[in-house]
Amino acid sequence: MPPRAWRSLPSPRVPRTPRSCLGFPRGIKTSCNLYSFNGPLTSGQMSLEQVIEFCAEIGFDAVDPTGYYFKGYPAVPDHTLIYRIKHLAFSLGLAISGTGVRNDFAVPDAGKRDADVAHVTRWVDVAAKLGAPVLRVFDGRVMPDGVPKAQVMDWIVDGIQRCVTAGEARGVMIVLQNHNDALKVAADYLEIRRRIPSPWFGLNVDIGSLRTTNDPYAEIAMLAPYAYTWQVKELVYRNNKEERVDLKQIARILKDARYRGYVPIETLGPGDPKEKVRRYLDEFRAALAM
């Protein structure tokens, strides 16, 4: 072995308790949305590789490395970096459950919308190389002044549809995250899903971004049958007021929808992200096992 080569070797696999022993519903797997580590990742305190190793250490089934954390974003990373991350995850027994990018399909400038379709299409290729089954996109940052909502919805549908076509060609599903941006309520996302019926398009249900409703759990349940992935955050909102999530209700929604697949958790706000993620993973596991 060349000198110092051992330093680049991945950590040994960490024994984990099988999900069946934890009482998990069959087919539900845990993932970590790496936005949970946004602070240390953007400051350089932790590398993407170190975060992935930590997620393996505490027993996640998968990770969701958002595109922002690949060096040079929004430019497409070099294939050597993509494959290094893919190999590291594999060597640690982790799947890559998805990745995501920023985009804005609600902007009135058609040229900017076209540029964002091209941006998403380039990252479809990154997702395919990573082995990520889904690529997360947004609707748009804000509802533009003076433009009918129906027109904005047409722009969003057109942009996403073109991304879905690109995704299907590379074997990557496009998932739309409800993010409390231009669109706010479950009905809007269901309308987009109705207008894009492709099996290569689904929803990324972000439980912390349905903020204007008086019953966030009812809205989450409306979206759940169309979920291809999730973001299970620590807070939900009722009439724009935050409250701690009831994970038992989220677990019930997952089971009632007969969801099968990865459920990424995401922690935000102050505090040590390692401790926050570890604790929240334990809480989520406990809720699933009930």
Short mmCIF file of N, CA and C in Angstrom, two decimals, residues 93-209:
data_model
loop_
_atom_site.label_atom_id
_atom_site.label_comp_id
_atom_site.label_asym_id
_atom_site.label_seq_id
_atom_site.Cartn_x
_atom_site.Cartn_y
_atom_site.Cartn_z
N GLY A 93 -22.19 1.42 3.28
CA GLY A 93 -23.50 0.78 3.35
C GLY A 93 -24.66 1.73 3.22
N LEU A 94 -24.42 2.92 2.67
CA LEU A 94 -25.46 3.92 2.51
C LEU A 94 -25.91 4.01 1.06
N ALA A 95 -27.20 4.20 0.86
CA ALA A 95 -27.71 4.58 -0.46
C ALA A 95 -27.69 6.10 -0.56
N ILE A 96 -27.74 6.60 -1.77
CA ILE A 96 -27.96 8.03 -2.01
C ILE A 96 -29.41 8.17 -2.44
N SER A 97 -30.24 8.69 -1.54
CA SER A 97 -31.69 8.67 -1.77
C SER A 97 -32.16 9.78 -2.70
N GLY A 98 -31.32 10.78 -2.92
CA GLY A 98 -31.70 11.87 -3.81
C GLY A 98 -30.72 13.01 -3.71
N THR A 99 -30.93 14.01 -4.51
CA THR A 99 -30.19 15.27 -4.43
C THR A 99 -31.11 16.37 -4.92
N GLY A 100 -30.64 17.61 -4.87
CA GLY A 100 -31.53 18.70 -5.25
C GLY A 100 -30.78 19.93 -5.70
N VAL A 101 -31.49 20.81 -6.37
CA VAL A 101 -30.92 22.05 -6.90
C VAL A 101 -31.86 23.22 -6.63
N ARG A 102 -31.37 24.43 -6.90
CA ARG A 102 -32.22 25.62 -6.85
C ARG A 102 -32.69 25.96 -8.27
N ASN A 103 -33.91 26.43 -8.37
CA ASN A 103 -34.45 26.87 -9.66
C ASN A 103 -35.63 27.79 -9.40
N ASP A 104 -36.06 28.50 -10.43
CA ASP A 104 -37.20 29.41 -10.31
C ASP A 104 -37.98 29.39 -11.61
N PHE A 105 -39.10 28.68 -11.60
CA PHE A 105 -39.96 28.61 -12.78
C PHE A 105 -41.13 29.59 -12.70
N ALA A 106 -41.13 30.47 -11.68
CA ALA A 106 -42.20 31.46 -11.56
C ALA A 106 -41.76 32.84 -12.04
N VAL A 107 -40.54 32.97 -12.48
CA VAL A 107 -40.03 34.26 -12.93
C VAL A 107 -40.63 34.60 -14.31
N PRO A 108 -41.05 35.84 -14.54
CA PRO A 108 -41.67 36.19 -15.83
C PRO A 108 -40.74 36.09 -17.03
N ASP A 109 -39.44 36.23 -16.82
CA ASP A 109 -38.47 36.19 -17.92
C ASP A 109 -38.34 34.77 -18.46
N ALA A 110 -38.83 34.54 -19.67
CA ALA A 110 -38.80 33.19 -20.26
C ALA A 110 -37.37 32.70 -20.43
N GLY A 111 -36.44 33.61 -20.72
CA GLY A 111 -35.05 33.22 -20.87
C GLY A 111 -34.47 32.66 -19.58
N LYS A 112 -34.85 33.27 -18.45
CA LYS A 112 -34.38 32.76 -17.16
C LYS A 112 -34.99 31.40 -16.85
N ARG A 113 -36.25 31.23 -17.20
CA ARG A 113 -36.87 29.91 -16.98
C ARG A 113 -36.18 28.85 -17.83
N ASP A 114 -35.89 29.19 -19.08
CA ASP A 114 -35.18 28.25 -19.96
C ASP A 114 -33.81 27.91 -19.39
N ALA A 115 -33.13 28.92 -18.84
CA ALA A 115 -31.80 28.69 -18.26
C ALA A 115 -31.89 27.74 -17.07
N ASP A 116 -32.97 27.87 -16.29
CA ASP A 116 -33.12 26.98 -15.14
C ASP A 116 -33.49 25.56 -15.57
N VAL A 117 -34.24 25.41 -16.64
CA VAL A 117 -34.49 24.07 -17.19
C VAL A 117 -33.16 23.44 -17.60
N ALA A 118 -32.31 24.22 -18.26
CA ALA A 118 -31.00 23.70 -18.66
C ALA A 118 -30.16 23.34 -17.44
N HIS A 119 -30.24 24.17 -16.40
CA HIS A 119 -29.52 23.90 -15.15
C HIS A 119 -29.98 22.58 -14.52
N VAL A 120 -31.29 22.41 -14.40
CA VAL A 120 -31.82 21.17 -13.83
C VAL A 120 -31.41 19.98 -14.69
N THR A 121 -31.46 20.13 -15.99
CA THR A 121 -31.10 19.04 -16.90
C THR A 121 -29.66 18.61 -16.70
N ARG A 122 -28.77 19.57 -16.49
CA ARG A 122 -27.37 19.22 -16.22
C ARG A 122 -27.25 18.43 -14.93
N TRP A 123 -28.04 18.81 -13.94
CA TRP A 123 -27.97 18.10 -12.66
C TRP A 123 -28.71 16.77 -12.68
N VAL A 124 -29.60 16.58 -13.63
CA VAL A 124 -30.15 15.24 -13.85
C VAL A 124 -29.02 14.27 -14.14
N ASP A 125 -28.07 14.71 -14.94
CA ASP A 125 -26.92 13.86 -15.27
C ASP A 125 -26.09 13.57 -14.03
N VAL A 126 -25.93 14.57 -13.15
CA VAL A 126 -25.20 14.36 -11.90
C VAL A 126 -25.93 13.32 -11.05
N ALA A 127 -27.25 13.47 -10.92
CA ALA A 127 -28.03 12.51 -10.13
C ALA A 127 -27.88 11.10 -10.68
N ALA A 128 -27.92 10.97 -12.00
CA ALA A 128 -27.77 9.65 -12.62
C ALA A 128 -26.41 9.05 -12.29
N LYS A 129 -25.36 9.86 -12.34
CA LYS A 129 -24.02 9.36 -12.02
C LYS A 129 -23.88 8.99 -10.55
N LEU A 130 -24.56 9.75 -9.69
CA LEU A 130 -24.53 9.44 -8.26
C LEU A 130 -25.29 8.16 -7.93
N GLY A 131 -26.23 7.81 -8.78
CA GLY A 131 -27.14 6.72 -8.47
C GLY A 131 -28.33 7.19 -7.65
N ALA A 132 -28.59 8.51 -7.66
CA ALA A 132 -29.73 9.06 -6.93
C ALA A 132 -31.00 8.87 -7.75
N PRO A 133 -32.04 8.27 -7.20
CA PRO A 133 -33.25 8.02 -7.98
C PRO A 133 -34.07 9.26 -8.25
N VAL A 134 -33.92 10.30 -7.40
CA VAL A 134 -34.74 11.50 -7.56
C VAL A 134 -33.89 12.76 -7.51
N LEU A 135 -34.35 13.79 -8.23
CA LEU A 135 -33.74 15.11 -8.19
C LEU A 135 -34.82 16.11 -7.79
N ARG A 136 -34.55 16.85 -6.74
CA ARG A 136 -35.53 17.76 -6.15
C ARG A 136 -35.46 19.14 -6.81
N VAL A 137 -36.63 19.70 -7.13
CA VAL A 137 -36.72 21.04 -7.71
C VAL A 137 -37.78 21.83 -6.95
N PHE A 138 -37.80 23.16 -7.19
CA PHE A 138 -38.78 24.05 -6.59
C PHE A 138 -39.75 24.54 -7.66
N ASP A 139 -40.82 25.20 -7.21
CA ASP A 139 -41.75 25.83 -8.16
C ASP A 139 -41.21 27.19 -8.58
N GLY A 140 -41.05 28.10 -7.65
CA GLY A 140 -40.53 29.43 -7.95
C GLY A 140 -40.41 30.21 -6.66
N ARG A 141 -39.57 31.21 -6.64
CA ARG A 141 -39.28 31.89 -5.38
C ARG A 141 -40.44 32.72 -4.86
N VAL A 142 -41.05 33.51 -5.73
CA VAL A 142 -42.17 34.35 -5.31
C VAL A 142 -43.21 34.40 -6.42
N MET A 143 -44.44 34.71 -6.03
CA MET A 143 -45.49 34.94 -7.02
C MET A 143 -45.30 36.36 -7.57
N PRO A 144 -45.00 36.51 -8.86
CA PRO A 144 -44.70 37.84 -9.39
C PRO A 144 -45.91 38.76 -9.36
N ASP A 145 -45.65 40.02 -9.06
CA ASP A 145 -46.73 41.01 -9.00
C ASP A 145 -47.36 41.22 -10.38
N GLY A 146 -48.67 41.33 -10.37
CA GLY A 146 -49.38 41.70 -11.59
C GLY A 146 -49.56 40.59 -12.60
N VAL A 147 -49.19 39.37 -12.24
CA VAL A 147 -49.33 38.23 -13.16
C VAL A 147 -50.39 37.29 -12.60
N PRO A 148 -51.39 36.92 -13.38
CA PRO A 148 -52.41 35.99 -12.88
C PRO A 148 -51.78 34.68 -12.43
N LYS A 149 -52.31 34.14 -11.35
CA LYS A 149 -51.77 32.89 -10.83
C LYS A 149 -51.83 31.78 -11.87
N ALA A 150 -52.88 31.74 -12.66
CA ALA A 150 -53.01 30.70 -13.69
C ALA A 150 -51.85 30.75 -14.67
N GLN A 151 -51.39 31.95 -15.00
CA GLN A 151 -50.25 32.09 -15.91
C GLN A 151 -48.98 31.56 -15.27
N VAL A 152 -48.79 31.88 -13.99
CA VAL A 152 -47.60 31.40 -13.28
C VAL A 152 -47.62 29.88 -13.18
N MET A 153 -48.78 29.32 -12.91
CA MET A 153 -48.90 27.86 -12.85
C MET A 153 -48.53 27.24 -14.20
N ASP A 154 -48.92 27.88 -15.29
CA ASP A 154 -48.55 27.37 -16.61
C ASP A 154 -47.03 27.36 -16.79
N TRP A 155 -46.38 28.43 -16.34
CA TRP A 155 -44.92 28.49 -16.44
C TRP A 155 -44.27 27.37 -15.63
N ILE A 156 -44.77 27.19 -14.41
CA ILE A 156 -44.19 26.17 -13.53
C ILE A 156 -44.38 24.78 -14.14
N VAL A 157 -45.58 24.50 -14.61
CA VAL A 157 -45.85 23.19 -15.21
C VAL A 157 -44.97 22.97 -16.43
N ASP A 158 -44.83 23.98 -17.27
CA ASP A 158 -44.00 23.85 -18.47
C ASP A 158 -42.55 23.56 -18.10
N GLY A 159 -42.01 24.30 -17.13
CA GLY A 159 -40.63 24.08 -16.73
C GLY A 159 -40.40 22.70 -16.16
N ILE A 160 -41.29 22.29 -15.26
CA ILE A 160 -41.13 20.97 -14.65
C ILE A 160 -41.31 19.87 -15.68
N GLN A 161 -42.28 20.02 -16.58
CA GLN A 161 -42.51 18.99 -17.60
C GLN A 161 -41.26 18.76 -18.43
N ARG A 162 -40.58 19.82 -18.80
CA ARG A 162 -39.36 19.66 -19.58
C ARG A 162 -38.26 18.97 -18.77
N CYS A 163 -38.21 19.26 -17.48
CA CYS A 163 -37.25 18.58 -16.61
C CYS A 163 -37.58 17.09 -16.49
N VAL A 164 -38.87 16.79 -16.39
CA VAL A 164 -39.30 15.39 -16.29
C VAL A 164 -38.91 14.62 -17.55
N THR A 165 -39.06 15.24 -18.70
CA THR A 165 -38.65 14.59 -19.95
C THR A 165 -37.16 14.27 -19.92
N ALA A 166 -36.36 15.23 -19.44
CA ALA A 166 -34.92 15.00 -19.33
C ALA A 166 -34.61 13.92 -18.30
N GLY A 167 -35.35 13.94 -17.19
CA GLY A 167 -35.12 12.94 -16.16
C GLY A 167 -35.44 11.53 -16.63
N GLU A 168 -36.55 11.38 -17.33
CA GLU A 168 -36.92 10.06 -17.83
C GLU A 168 -35.85 9.51 -18.76
N ALA A 169 -35.25 10.37 -19.57
CA ALA A 169 -34.22 9.92 -20.51
C ALA A 169 -32.98 9.40 -19.80
N ARG A 170 -32.76 9.84 -18.53
CA ARG A 170 -31.58 9.41 -17.78
C ARG A 170 -31.95 8.51 -16.61
N GLY A 171 -33.22 8.17 -16.48
CA GLY A 171 -33.62 7.28 -15.39
C GLY A 171 -33.68 7.95 -14.04
N VAL A 172 -33.95 9.26 -14.01
CA VAL A 172 -34.01 10.02 -12.77
C VAL A 172 -35.40 10.65 -12.64
N MET A 173 -36.06 10.44 -11.53
CA MET A 173 -37.37 11.04 -11.30
C MET A 173 -37.22 12.46 -10.75
N ILE A 174 -38.06 13.35 -11.22
CA ILE A 174 -38.08 14.73 -10.75
C ILE A 174 -39.13 14.84 -9.65
N VAL A 175 -38.73 15.43 -8.52
CA VAL A 175 -39.67 15.60 -7.41
C VAL A 175 -39.78 17.08 -7.07
N LEU A 176 -41.00 17.54 -6.91
CA LEU A 176 -41.28 18.94 -6.61
C LEU A 176 -41.45 19.11 -5.11
N GLN A 177 -40.61 19.95 -4.52
CA GLN A 177 -40.70 20.23 -3.09
C GLN A 177 -41.62 21.42 -2.83
N ASN A 178 -42.62 21.23 -1.98
CA ASN A 178 -43.40 22.36 -1.49
C ASN A 178 -42.52 23.11 -0.49
N HIS A 179 -42.26 24.39 -0.76
CA HIS A 179 -41.22 25.10 -0.01
C HIS A 179 -41.70 26.46 0.49
N ASN A 180 -43.01 26.67 0.50
CA ASN A 180 -43.57 27.95 0.96
C ASN A 180 -42.97 29.12 0.17
N ASP A 181 -42.87 28.92 -1.13
CA ASP A 181 -42.32 29.96 -2.00
C ASP A 181 -43.46 30.60 -2.79
N ALA A 182 -43.44 30.50 -4.11
CA ALA A 182 -44.53 31.06 -4.91
C ALA A 182 -45.86 30.38 -4.58
N LEU A 183 -45.81 29.08 -4.41
CA LEU A 183 -47.00 28.31 -4.06
C LEU A 183 -46.98 27.99 -2.57
N LYS A 184 -48.15 27.91 -1.97
CA LYS A 184 -48.23 27.80 -0.51
C LYS A 184 -48.99 26.59 0.00
N VAL A 185 -49.97 26.11 -0.77
CA VAL A 185 -50.91 25.14 -0.21
C VAL A 185 -50.88 23.83 -0.98
N ALA A 186 -51.33 22.77 -0.32
CA ALA A 186 -51.30 21.43 -0.91
C ALA A 186 -52.06 21.37 -2.22
N ALA A 187 -53.18 22.07 -2.31
CA ALA A 187 -54.00 22.00 -3.53
C ALA A 187 -53.22 22.44 -4.76
N ASP A 188 -52.33 23.41 -4.62
CA ASP A 188 -51.54 23.86 -5.77
C ASP A 188 -50.59 22.77 -6.25
N TYR A 189 -49.99 22.06 -5.32
CA TYR A 189 -49.06 20.99 -5.70
C TYR A 189 -49.81 19.80 -6.30
N LEU A 190 -50.99 19.54 -5.79
CA LEU A 190 -51.80 18.48 -6.37
C LEU A 190 -52.24 18.83 -7.79
N GLU A 191 -52.49 20.11 -8.04
CA GLU A 191 -52.86 20.55 -9.38
C GLU A 191 -51.70 20.33 -10.36
N ILE A 192 -50.49 20.64 -9.92
CA ILE A 192 -49.33 20.41 -10.79
C ILE A 192 -49.15 18.91 -11.03
N ARG A 193 -49.34 18.12 -9.98
CA ARG A 193 -49.23 16.66 -10.16
C ARG A 193 -50.28 16.15 -11.13
N ARG A 194 -51.48 16.71 -11.06
CA ARG A 194 -52.54 16.29 -11.98
C ARG A 194 -52.17 16.63 -13.43
N ARG A 195 -51.54 17.77 -13.62
CA ARG A 195 -51.20 18.21 -14.97
C ARG A 195 -49.94 17.55 -15.52
N ILE A 196 -49.15 16.95 -14.65
CA ILE A 196 -47.97 16.20 -15.09
C ILE A 196 -48.11 14.78 -14.56
N PRO A 197 -48.87 13.93 -15.23
CA PRO A 197 -49.17 12.60 -14.70
C PRO A 197 -48.08 11.57 -14.92
N SER A 198 -46.92 11.97 -15.39
CA SER A 198 -45.85 11.03 -15.68
C SER A 198 -45.40 10.28 -14.42
N PRO A 199 -45.12 8.98 -14.53
CA PRO A 199 -44.55 8.25 -13.40
C PRO A 199 -43.15 8.72 -13.04
N TRP A 200 -42.56 9.54 -13.89
CA TRP A 200 -41.23 10.08 -13.61
C TRP A 200 -41.31 11.41 -12.87
N PHE A 201 -42.49 11.75 -12.38
CA PHE A 201 -42.69 12.97 -11.60
C PHE A 201 -43.48 12.66 -10.34
N GLY A 202 -43.00 13.17 -9.22
CA GLY A 202 -43.70 13.00 -7.96
C GLY A 202 -43.44 14.18 -7.05
N LEU A 203 -43.87 14.07 -5.80
CA LEU A 203 -43.73 15.16 -4.85
C LEU A 203 -42.69 14.84 -3.79
N ASN A 204 -42.00 15.88 -3.36
CA ASN A 204 -41.11 15.84 -2.20
C ASN A 204 -41.88 16.55 -1.08
N VAL A 205 -42.46 15.79 -0.19
CA VAL A 205 -43.34 16.38 0.82
C VAL A 205 -42.50 16.96 1.96
N ASP A 206 -42.47 18.28 2.02
CA ASP A 206 -41.75 19.03 3.05
C ASP A 206 -42.77 19.41 4.12
N ILE A 207 -42.72 18.70 5.25
CA ILE A 207 -43.77 18.88 6.25
C ILE A 207 -43.71 20.24 6.94
N GLY A 208 -42.56 20.92 6.86
CA GLY A 208 -42.40 22.19 7.54
C GLY A 208 -42.70 23.40 6.69
N SER A 209 -43.21 23.20 5.49
CA SER A 209 -43.42 24.33 4.58
C SER A 209 -44.86 24.51 4.13
#
